[in-house]
Amino acid sequence: MQFTNVAIAASSAAAVSAATPMTFGVVSIASGTALQYAGWSASSRGIFANGPAQDASCDKGTKEEFATFQLNEAGELYLFNNGQNPPQQMFVDRSGMGQGIMGYTTGVEPMVRNGERAGFSVEDGHLKFDGGDFQACPGYAEGAYKIWLAGSSQPGGNQNCTQIAARVQTLSEPVGCLYTQQ
């Protein structure tokens, strides 16, 4: 009898945790490069490692250096905003036109033509999209690298891109922000 109660409690806890969105930051893993442990930031509809200042409007007027993400059970990734409107949702475009671009839309703003919103996951502590990794391409701001899906050798005409792993860092007290849209 005791075992049954424990099993029911464990399965209930698992169901609740599966339904609860996961909130986290991301750091790049690329040993021996400037990208090793570089936090991801969100700015001007893009995601960056060693990026430019976010200039985000955050809860309680705080100034956050790095983006906070929230992954739901449907595999959709959002920039965490503490339940406020408008939502900011991530997308990728791995078509020939998009070449793996990763970005975000705000509110009801339309997504790029071949963009995909679902397919994000956390596997073995790393953010993935459809099981794949990411790459970081230099040249946006001094020391900044824009994040793309891995796969294209020169996404968007960028050169010298570095394949990275995207390590998830869970946050006990995430701060909600509205990130720049231009």
Short mmCIF file of C-alpha atoms in Angstrom, two decimals:
data_model
loop_
_atom_site.label_atom_id
_atom_site.label_comp_id
_atom_site.label_asym_id
_atom_site.label_seq_id
_atom_site.Cartn_x
_atom_site.Cartn_y
_atom_site.Cartn_z
CA MET A 1 0.00 0.00 0.00
CA GLN A 2 2.78 2.40 0.91
CA PHE A 3 4.54 1.74 -2.41
CA THR A 4 1.39 2.62 -4.35
CA ASN A 5 1.09 6.00 -2.60
CA VAL A 6 4.76 6.76 -3.26
CA ALA A 7 4.38 5.76 -6.92
CA ILE A 8 1.28 7.93 -7.33
CA ALA A 9 3.01 10.90 -5.67
CA ALA A 10 6.08 10.46 -7.88
CA SER A 11 4.06 10.21 -11.07
CA SER A 12 2.01 13.28 -10.08
CA ALA A 13 5.19 15.26 -9.40
CA ALA A 14 6.61 14.20 -12.77
CA ALA A 15 3.42 15.29 -14.54
CA VAL A 16 3.50 18.69 -12.84
CA SER A 17 7.18 19.26 -13.65
CA ALA A 18 6.63 18.22 -17.27
CA ALA A 19 3.83 20.77 -17.59
CA THR A 20 5.78 23.56 -15.86
CA PRO A 21 7.79 25.64 -18.33
CA MET A 22 11.54 25.53 -17.77
CA THR A 23 13.23 28.92 -17.24
CA PHE A 24 16.96 29.30 -17.90
CA GLY A 25 19.88 31.26 -19.28
CA VAL A 26 22.29 29.90 -21.91
CA VAL A 27 26.08 29.94 -22.15
CA SER A 28 28.11 28.85 -25.15
CA ILE A 29 30.55 25.98 -24.83
CA ALA A 30 33.43 26.11 -27.32
CA SER A 31 36.72 25.23 -25.63
CA GLY A 32 39.71 27.38 -26.51
CA THR A 33 37.66 30.18 -28.08
CA ALA A 34 36.32 33.58 -27.02
CA LEU A 35 32.90 31.89 -26.94
CA GLN A 36 33.70 29.58 -24.02
CA TYR A 37 31.11 30.37 -21.31
CA ALA A 38 29.79 33.40 -23.23
CA GLY A 39 26.28 34.22 -22.05
CA TRP A 40 23.50 34.65 -24.59
CA SER A 41 21.75 38.01 -24.87
CA ALA A 42 18.74 39.17 -26.89
CA SER A 43 18.74 42.38 -28.89
CA SER A 44 17.16 43.70 -32.09
CA ARG A 45 15.32 40.43 -32.78
CA GLY A 46 18.51 38.35 -32.59
CA ILE A 47 20.39 36.19 -30.10
CA PHE A 48 24.06 36.90 -29.44
CA ALA A 49 27.01 35.48 -27.49
CA ASN A 50 29.31 38.19 -26.09
CA GLY A 51 26.61 40.40 -27.50
CA PRO A 52 25.85 44.09 -27.48
CA ALA A 53 23.98 45.59 -24.53
CA GLN A 54 20.44 44.24 -24.45
CA ASP A 55 18.76 47.54 -23.62
CA ALA A 56 15.80 45.50 -22.37
CA SER A 57 13.01 46.79 -20.15
CA CYS A 58 13.10 44.45 -17.12
CA ASP A 59 11.10 43.82 -13.96
CA LYS A 60 11.81 46.22 -11.10
CA GLY A 61 13.97 48.35 -13.40
CA THR A 62 16.92 45.97 -13.25
CA LYS A 63 19.52 45.94 -16.00
CA GLU A 64 20.05 42.35 -17.15
CA GLU A 65 23.19 41.43 -19.11
CA PHE A 66 21.88 38.10 -20.38
CA ALA A 67 18.60 36.83 -21.80
CA THR A 68 16.30 34.52 -19.88
CA PHE A 69 14.46 31.85 -21.85
CA GLN A 70 11.40 29.75 -21.12
CA LEU A 71 10.72 26.40 -22.82
CA ASN A 72 7.21 24.96 -22.77
CA GLU A 73 6.13 21.34 -23.17
CA ALA A 74 5.26 21.91 -26.85
CA GLY A 75 8.94 22.66 -27.62
CA GLU A 76 8.33 26.38 -28.05
CA LEU A 77 10.97 28.75 -26.73
CA TYR A 78 10.15 32.21 -25.40
CA LEU A 79 12.10 35.09 -23.95
CA PHE A 80 10.92 35.11 -20.33
CA ASN A 81 8.69 38.07 -19.51
CA ASN A 82 7.10 36.95 -16.24
CA GLY A 83 3.69 36.39 -17.86
CA GLN A 84 3.35 39.94 -19.19
CA ASN A 85 2.23 40.89 -22.69
CA PRO A 86 3.40 40.95 -25.39
CA PRO A 87 5.10 37.55 -25.55
CA GLN A 88 8.40 37.26 -27.43
CA GLN A 89 8.77 33.90 -29.15
CA MET A 90 11.87 32.36 -30.71
CA PHE A 91 11.98 30.93 -34.22
CA VAL A 92 14.49 29.40 -36.59
CA ASP A 93 14.50 29.27 -40.37
CA ARG A 94 16.56 26.39 -41.66
CA SER A 95 15.37 26.73 -45.25
CA GLY A 96 17.77 27.68 -48.04
CA MET A 97 16.65 31.29 -47.64
CA GLY A 98 17.02 31.42 -43.85
CA GLN A 99 20.19 29.30 -43.63
CA GLY A 100 19.56 28.61 -39.93
CA ILE A 101 18.82 32.14 -38.74
CA MET A 102 17.52 32.32 -35.18
CA GLY A 103 15.46 35.24 -33.94
CA TYR A 104 12.32 36.28 -32.10
CA THR A 105 9.02 37.96 -32.81
CA THR A 106 7.01 40.15 -30.46
CA GLY A 107 3.27 39.78 -29.89
CA VAL A 108 1.33 39.13 -33.09
CA GLU A 109 4.23 40.16 -35.31
CA PRO A 110 4.44 37.75 -38.26
CA MET A 111 7.22 35.21 -38.41
CA VAL A 112 9.61 34.86 -41.34
CA ARG A 113 8.23 32.89 -44.28
CA ASN A 114 9.83 29.49 -43.57
CA GLY A 115 10.28 29.92 -39.83
CA GLU A 116 9.62 27.22 -37.27
CA ARG A 117 8.63 27.85 -33.66
CA ALA A 118 8.38 24.31 -32.23
CA GLY A 119 11.29 21.90 -32.02
CA PHE A 120 13.37 23.32 -29.17
CA SER A 121 14.38 20.95 -26.37
CA VAL A 122 16.86 20.55 -23.56
CA GLU A 123 18.88 17.35 -23.86
CA ASP A 124 21.63 16.43 -21.39
CA GLY A 125 21.70 20.03 -20.15
CA HIS A 126 22.02 21.60 -23.61
CA LEU A 127 19.53 23.57 -25.70
CA LYS A 128 18.85 21.94 -29.07
CA PHE A 129 16.62 22.53 -32.04
CA ASP A 130 15.30 19.33 -33.65
CA GLY A 131 18.21 17.54 -31.96
CA GLY A 132 20.81 19.84 -33.54
CA ASP A 133 23.33 22.31 -32.15
CA PHE A 134 24.09 25.95 -32.88
CA GLN A 135 26.93 28.03 -34.26
CA ALA A 136 28.11 31.55 -33.52
CA CYS A 137 29.20 33.94 -36.26
CA PRO A 138 31.37 37.03 -35.62
CA GLY A 139 31.13 40.53 -37.01
CA TYR A 140 28.03 42.16 -35.53
CA ALA A 141 29.45 44.39 -32.82
CA GLU A 142 32.91 44.34 -31.34
CA GLY A 143 33.36 40.85 -29.92
CA ALA A 144 29.72 39.88 -30.56
CA TYR A 145 28.68 36.66 -32.26
CA LYS A 146 25.20 36.08 -33.67
CA ILE A 147 23.67 32.67 -32.94
CA TRP A 148 22.51 30.49 -35.85
CA LEU A 149 21.57 26.83 -36.18
CA ALA A 150 24.56 24.67 -37.10
CA GLY A 151 24.52 23.28 -40.60
CA SER A 152 25.22 26.05 -43.11
CA SER A 153 28.93 26.75 -43.63
CA GLN A 154 28.40 30.49 -44.20
CA PRO A 155 24.93 31.39 -42.91
CA GLY A 156 23.78 34.77 -44.14
CA GLY A 157 27.17 35.25 -45.81
CA ASN A 158 28.97 35.09 -42.45
CA GLN A 159 32.44 33.57 -42.30
CA ASN A 160 34.53 32.08 -39.50
CA CYS A 161 31.54 30.70 -37.62
CA THR A 162 32.21 28.41 -34.65
CA GLN A 163 30.11 25.39 -33.72
CA ILE A 164 28.99 25.66 -30.10
CA ALA A 165 27.06 23.70 -27.54
CA ALA A 166 24.36 25.71 -25.77
CA ARG A 167 24.55 24.85 -22.07
CA VAL A 168 21.41 25.59 -20.09
CA GLN A 169 21.79 27.34 -16.73
CA THR A 170 18.59 27.04 -14.69
CA LEU A 171 17.61 30.14 -12.76
CA SER A 172 16.03 30.08 -9.31
CA GLU A 173 14.75 33.68 -9.54
CA PRO A 174 14.36 34.63 -13.22
CA VAL A 175 13.81 38.26 -14.16
CA GLY A 176 11.22 39.04 -16.82
CA CYS A 177 12.17 41.45 -19.60
CA LEU A 178 10.84 42.94 -22.82
CA TYR A 179 13.72 42.82 -25.29
CA THR A 180 14.37 45.31 -28.10
CA GLN A 181 12.46 44.82 -31.30
CA GLN A 182 14.43 46.93 -33.77
#
